[in-house]
Tab-separated table of C-alpha atoms in Angstrom:
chain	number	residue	atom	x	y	z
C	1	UNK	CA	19.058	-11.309	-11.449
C	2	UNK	CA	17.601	-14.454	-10.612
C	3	UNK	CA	17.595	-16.633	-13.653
C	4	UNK	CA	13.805	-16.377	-13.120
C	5	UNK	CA	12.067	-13.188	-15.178
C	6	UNK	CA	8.435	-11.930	-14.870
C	7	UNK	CA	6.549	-9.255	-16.806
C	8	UNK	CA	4.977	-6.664	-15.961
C	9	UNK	CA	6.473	-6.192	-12.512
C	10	UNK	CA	2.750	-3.906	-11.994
C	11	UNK	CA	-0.258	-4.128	-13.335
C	12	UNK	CA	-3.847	-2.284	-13.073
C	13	UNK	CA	-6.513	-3.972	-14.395
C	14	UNK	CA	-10.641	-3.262	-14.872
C	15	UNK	CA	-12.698	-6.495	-13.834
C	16	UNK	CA	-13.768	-6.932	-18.001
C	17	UNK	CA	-10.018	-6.936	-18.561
C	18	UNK	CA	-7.787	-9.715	-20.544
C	19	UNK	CA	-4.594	-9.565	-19.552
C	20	UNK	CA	-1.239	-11.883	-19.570
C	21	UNK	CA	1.169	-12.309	-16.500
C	22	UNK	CA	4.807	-14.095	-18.364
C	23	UNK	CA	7.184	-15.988	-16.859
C	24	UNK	CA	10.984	-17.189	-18.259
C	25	UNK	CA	13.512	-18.728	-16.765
C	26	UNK	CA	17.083	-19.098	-18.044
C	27	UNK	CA	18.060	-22.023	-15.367
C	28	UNK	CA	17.344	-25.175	-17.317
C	29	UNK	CA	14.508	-26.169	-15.159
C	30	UNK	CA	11.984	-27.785	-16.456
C	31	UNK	CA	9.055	-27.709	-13.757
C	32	UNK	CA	7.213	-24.035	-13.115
C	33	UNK	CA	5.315	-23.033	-10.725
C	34	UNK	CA	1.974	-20.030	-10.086
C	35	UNK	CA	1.861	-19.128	-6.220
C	36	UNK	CA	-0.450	-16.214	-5.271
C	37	UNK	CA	0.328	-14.136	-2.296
C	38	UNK	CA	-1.923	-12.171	-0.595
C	39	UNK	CA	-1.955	-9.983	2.239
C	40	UNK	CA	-1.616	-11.326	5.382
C	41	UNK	CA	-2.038	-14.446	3.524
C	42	UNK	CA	0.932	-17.702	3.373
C	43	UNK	CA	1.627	-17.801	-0.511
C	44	UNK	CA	-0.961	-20.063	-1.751
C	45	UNK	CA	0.109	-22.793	-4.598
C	46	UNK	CA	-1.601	-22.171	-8.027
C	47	UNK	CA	-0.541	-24.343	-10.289
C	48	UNK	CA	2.535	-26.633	-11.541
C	49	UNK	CA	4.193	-28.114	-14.779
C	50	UNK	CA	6.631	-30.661	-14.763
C	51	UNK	CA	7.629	-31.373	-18.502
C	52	UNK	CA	5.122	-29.037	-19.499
C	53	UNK	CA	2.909	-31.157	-18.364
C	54	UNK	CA	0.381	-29.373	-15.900
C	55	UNK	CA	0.737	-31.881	-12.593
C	56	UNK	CA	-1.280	-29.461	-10.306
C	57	UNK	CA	-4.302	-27.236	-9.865
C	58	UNK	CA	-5.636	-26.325	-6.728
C	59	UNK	CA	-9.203	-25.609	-6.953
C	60	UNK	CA	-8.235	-22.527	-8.397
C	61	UNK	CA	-11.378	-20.556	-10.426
C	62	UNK	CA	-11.123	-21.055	-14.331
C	63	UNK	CA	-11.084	-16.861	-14.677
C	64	UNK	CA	-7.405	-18.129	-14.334
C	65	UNK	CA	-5.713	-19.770	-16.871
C	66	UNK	CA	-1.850	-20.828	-17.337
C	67	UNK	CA	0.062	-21.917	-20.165
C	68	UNK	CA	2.802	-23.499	-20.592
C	69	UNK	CA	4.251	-23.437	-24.166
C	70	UNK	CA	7.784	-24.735	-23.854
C	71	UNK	CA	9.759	-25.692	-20.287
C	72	UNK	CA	11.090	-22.052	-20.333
C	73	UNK	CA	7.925	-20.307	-20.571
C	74	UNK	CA	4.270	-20.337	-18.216
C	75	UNK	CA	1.626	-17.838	-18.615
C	76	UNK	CA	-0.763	-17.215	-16.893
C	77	UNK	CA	-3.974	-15.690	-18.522
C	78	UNK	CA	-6.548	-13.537	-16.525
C	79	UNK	CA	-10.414	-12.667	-17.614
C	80	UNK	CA	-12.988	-10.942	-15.323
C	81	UNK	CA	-11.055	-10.643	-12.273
C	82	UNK	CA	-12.663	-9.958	-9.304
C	83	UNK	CA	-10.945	-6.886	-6.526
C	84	UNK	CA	-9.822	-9.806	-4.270
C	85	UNK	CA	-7.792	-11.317	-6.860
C	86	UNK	CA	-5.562	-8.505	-5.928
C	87	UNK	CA	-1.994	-9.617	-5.048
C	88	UNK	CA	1.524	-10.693	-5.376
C	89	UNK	CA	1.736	-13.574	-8.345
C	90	UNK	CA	5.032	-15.518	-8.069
C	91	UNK	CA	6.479	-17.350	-10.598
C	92	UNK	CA	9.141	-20.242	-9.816
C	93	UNK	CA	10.897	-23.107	-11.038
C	94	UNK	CA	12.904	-26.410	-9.977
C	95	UNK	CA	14.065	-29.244	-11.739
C	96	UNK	CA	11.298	-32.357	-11.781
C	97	UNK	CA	13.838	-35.266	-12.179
C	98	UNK	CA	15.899	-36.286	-9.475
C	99	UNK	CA	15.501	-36.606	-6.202
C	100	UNK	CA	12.614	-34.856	-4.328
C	101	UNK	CA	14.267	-33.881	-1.056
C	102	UNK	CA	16.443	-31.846	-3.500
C	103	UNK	CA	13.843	-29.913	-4.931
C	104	UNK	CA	14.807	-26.378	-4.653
C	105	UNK	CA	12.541	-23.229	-5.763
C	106	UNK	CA	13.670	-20.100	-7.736
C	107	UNK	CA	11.401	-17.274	-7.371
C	108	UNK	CA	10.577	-14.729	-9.710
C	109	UNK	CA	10.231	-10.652	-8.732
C	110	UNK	CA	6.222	-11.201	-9.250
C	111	UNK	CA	3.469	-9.001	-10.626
C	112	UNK	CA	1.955	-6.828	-8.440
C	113	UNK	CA	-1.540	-7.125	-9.761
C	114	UNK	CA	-4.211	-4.615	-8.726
C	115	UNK	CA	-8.040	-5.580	-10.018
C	116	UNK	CA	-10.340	-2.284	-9.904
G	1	UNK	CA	-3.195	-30.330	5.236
G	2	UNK	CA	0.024	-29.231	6.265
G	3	UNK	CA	0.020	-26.297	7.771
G	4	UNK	CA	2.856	-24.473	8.879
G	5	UNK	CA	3.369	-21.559	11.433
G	6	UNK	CA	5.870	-18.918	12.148
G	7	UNK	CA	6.407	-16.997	15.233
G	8	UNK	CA	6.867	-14.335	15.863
G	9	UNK	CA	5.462	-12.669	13.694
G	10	UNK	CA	7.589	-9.559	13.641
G	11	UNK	CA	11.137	-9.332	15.443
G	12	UNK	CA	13.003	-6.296	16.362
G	13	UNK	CA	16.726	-6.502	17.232
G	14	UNK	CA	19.923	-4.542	17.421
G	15	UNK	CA	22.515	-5.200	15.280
G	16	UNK	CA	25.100	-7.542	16.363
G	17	UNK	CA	22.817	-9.242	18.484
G	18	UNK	CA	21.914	-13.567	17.726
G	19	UNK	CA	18.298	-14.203	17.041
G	20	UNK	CA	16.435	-17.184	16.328
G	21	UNK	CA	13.154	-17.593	13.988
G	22	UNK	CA	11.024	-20.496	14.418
G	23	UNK	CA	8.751	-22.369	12.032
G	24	UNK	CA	6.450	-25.516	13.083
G	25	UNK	CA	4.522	-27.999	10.761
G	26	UNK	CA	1.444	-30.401	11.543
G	27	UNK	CA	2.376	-33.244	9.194
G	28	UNK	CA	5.551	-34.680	9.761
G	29	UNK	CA	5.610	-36.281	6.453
G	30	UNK	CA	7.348	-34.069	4.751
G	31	UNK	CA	10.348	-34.353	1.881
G	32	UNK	CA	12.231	-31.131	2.964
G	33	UNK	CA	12.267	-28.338	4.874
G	34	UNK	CA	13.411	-24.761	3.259
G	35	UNK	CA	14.353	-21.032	4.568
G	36	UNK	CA	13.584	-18.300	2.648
G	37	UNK	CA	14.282	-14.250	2.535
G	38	UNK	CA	11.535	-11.701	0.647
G	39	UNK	CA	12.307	-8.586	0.855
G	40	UNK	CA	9.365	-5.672	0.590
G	41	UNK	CA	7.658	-6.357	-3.115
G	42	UNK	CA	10.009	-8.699	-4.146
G	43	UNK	CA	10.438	-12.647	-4.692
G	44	UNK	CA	11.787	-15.170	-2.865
G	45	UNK	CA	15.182	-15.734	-1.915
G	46	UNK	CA	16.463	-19.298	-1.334
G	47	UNK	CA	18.818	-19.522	1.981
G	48	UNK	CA	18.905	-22.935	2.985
G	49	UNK	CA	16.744	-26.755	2.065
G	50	UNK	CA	17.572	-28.991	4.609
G	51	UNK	CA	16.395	-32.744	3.353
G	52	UNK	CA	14.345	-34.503	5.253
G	53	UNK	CA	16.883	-37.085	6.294
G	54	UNK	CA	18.898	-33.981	7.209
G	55	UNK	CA	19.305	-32.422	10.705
G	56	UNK	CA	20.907	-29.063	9.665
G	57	UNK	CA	22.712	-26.915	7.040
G	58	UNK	CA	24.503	-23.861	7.613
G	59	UNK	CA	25.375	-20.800	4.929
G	60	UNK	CA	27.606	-18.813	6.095
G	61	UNK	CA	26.221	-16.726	9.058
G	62	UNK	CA	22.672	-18.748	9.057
G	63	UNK	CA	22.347	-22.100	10.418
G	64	UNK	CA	18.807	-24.102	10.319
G	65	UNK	CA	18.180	-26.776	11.884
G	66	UNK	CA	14.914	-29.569	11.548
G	67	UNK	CA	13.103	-31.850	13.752
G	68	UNK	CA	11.073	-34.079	11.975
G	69	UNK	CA	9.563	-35.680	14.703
G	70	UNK	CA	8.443	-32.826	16.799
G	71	UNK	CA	7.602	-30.751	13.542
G	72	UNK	CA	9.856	-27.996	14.394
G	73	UNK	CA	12.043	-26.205	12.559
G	74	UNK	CA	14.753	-23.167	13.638
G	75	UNK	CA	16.510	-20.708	11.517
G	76	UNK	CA	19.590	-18.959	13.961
G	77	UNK	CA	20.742	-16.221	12.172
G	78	UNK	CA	24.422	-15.011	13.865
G	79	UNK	CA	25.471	-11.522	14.393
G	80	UNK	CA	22.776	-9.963	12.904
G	81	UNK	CA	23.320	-6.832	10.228
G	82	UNK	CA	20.654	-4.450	9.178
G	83	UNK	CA	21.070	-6.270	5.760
G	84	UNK	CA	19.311	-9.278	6.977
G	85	UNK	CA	15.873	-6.962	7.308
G	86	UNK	CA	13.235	-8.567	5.770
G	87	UNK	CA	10.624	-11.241	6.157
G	88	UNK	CA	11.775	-15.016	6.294
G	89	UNK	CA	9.488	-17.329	5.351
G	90	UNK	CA	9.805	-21.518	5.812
G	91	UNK	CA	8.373	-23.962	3.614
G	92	UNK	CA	7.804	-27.711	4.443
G	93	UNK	CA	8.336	-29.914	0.838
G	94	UNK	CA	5.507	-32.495	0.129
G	95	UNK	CA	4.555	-35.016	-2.412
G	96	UNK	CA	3.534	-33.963	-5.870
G	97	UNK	CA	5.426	-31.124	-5.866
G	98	UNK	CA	3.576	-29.129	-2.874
G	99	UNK	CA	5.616	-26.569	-0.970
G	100	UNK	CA	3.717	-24.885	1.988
G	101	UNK	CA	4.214	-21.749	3.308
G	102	UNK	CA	4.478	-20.612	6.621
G	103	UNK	CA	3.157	-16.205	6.793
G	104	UNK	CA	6.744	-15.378	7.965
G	105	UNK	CA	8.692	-13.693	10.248
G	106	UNK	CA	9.742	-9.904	9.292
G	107	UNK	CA	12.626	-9.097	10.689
G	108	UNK	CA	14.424	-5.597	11.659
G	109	UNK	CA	17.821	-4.980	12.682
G	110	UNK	CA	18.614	-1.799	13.841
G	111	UNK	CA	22.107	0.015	13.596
C-alpha cells in the first residue's frame, strides 16, 4: 500500500467513450500529479495541483480533463480517445510547501488504459 | 528542455555481483536528483532524492551519487538479489514542479 490509490487498475475503452480515471491519497499531501507513460516512452508530465490549484498543463489535448475537488482527490476525465492514448496513467503526490529540493513523489499503481 | 538519459538500457547480472546504473541530464539547473524502482505494471517506487546541494545518499544496500556539474548521476546497487529485478528509472527535479524522466534501466538478477 502506498498511501496513493487509483481506480480502475484496467480499463477498455471505445473512442466515443466517457470515462473517469480517480486518484486518493491518504498522505496529507496537498500537490497531485497526471504523468502518462507510454511504451518505450520516459513518463511524460500531464498535469499538476498545488492547493488544488492547477499550476501545470503541458500542451496536453482538451479530450483530457482533470479535476481536482479537494487536496485528496484528482480526476482525470477522458472523451473521444484516440488508440494512441493507450498507456500507463500515474497518479502522484508531494507536499507543495517547503522546500523544493525536498520534493519527493508518491506514485500510484496506475490505470492501464487501453483505447479501441 | 531537460532531458535525461539512462544507459544501459537493459542489464543482466548474477546475483551477488555489484552493478552500477547510470543516468545523465542536459540542464544542470536542476533542484534534485531522484532514483526510482517500477516493477512490471506497477507504480513508482521512491529509493533515494539526493538535493541538489547534495553529493550522495545511501539506503541501505543502494548508494547514489550526483554530479551537478558534469550532469551525471550513478545509482550502485551492492550485492545484488534477484529482488532488485525491475526497471530503475532517475528523475532530475525542476522549477514549477517539473520532474523529468529518464526511459530506465531494467534490471535482472539471476540466481
Amino acid at each position: 500500500e502506498t498511501g496513493v490509490t487509483q481506480t480502475p487498475r484496467h480499463l477498455v475503452m471505445g473512442m466515443t467513450n466517457k470515462k473517469s480515471l480517480k486518484c486518493e491519497q491518504h498522505l496529507g499531501h496537498n500537490a497531485m500529479y497526471w504523468y502518462k507513460q507510454s511504451a518505450k516512452k520516459p513518463l511524460e508530465l500531464m498535469f499538476v495541483y498545488s492547493l488544488e490549484e492547477r499550476v501545470e498543463n503541458n500542451s496536453v489535448p482538451s479530450r483530457f480533463s482533470p479535476e481536482c475537488p479537494n487536496s485528496s482527490h484528482l480526476f482525470l476525465h477522458l472523451h473521444t480517445l484516440q488508440p494512441e492514448d493507450s498507456a500507463l496513467y500515474l497518479c502522484a503526490s508531494s507536499q507543495a510547501r517547503g522546500t523544493v529540493q525536498r520534493r519527493k513523489l508518491f506514485f500510484g499503481s496506475g490505470t492501464q488504459l487501453s483505447v479501441l | 528542455k531537460q532531458e535525461v538519459t539512462q544507459i544501459p538500457a537493459a542489464l543482466s547480472v548474477p546475483e551477488g555481483e555489484n552493478l552500477v546504473l547510470n543516468c545523465s541530464f542536459t540542464d544542470s539547473a536542476i533542484y534534485n536528483l531522484q532514483w526510482f524502482r517500477q516493477d512490471p505494471g506497477k507504480g513508482l517506487t521512491s529509493l533515494l532524492l539526493i538535493q541538489s546541494s547534495q553529493r550522495e545518499q545511501t539506503s541501505g544496500r543502494l548508494n547514489a551519487s550526483l554530479d551537478k556539474s558534469s550532469g551525471r548521476s550513478t545509482l550502485y546497487i551492492a550485492a545484488s538479489q534477484p529482488g532488485d529485478s525491475a526497471t530503475y528509472l532517475c528523475a532530475a527535479g525542476g522549477s514549477n514542479y517539473k520532474l523529468t524522466f529518464g526511459k530506465g534501466t531494467l534490471l535482472t538478477v539471476n540466481p
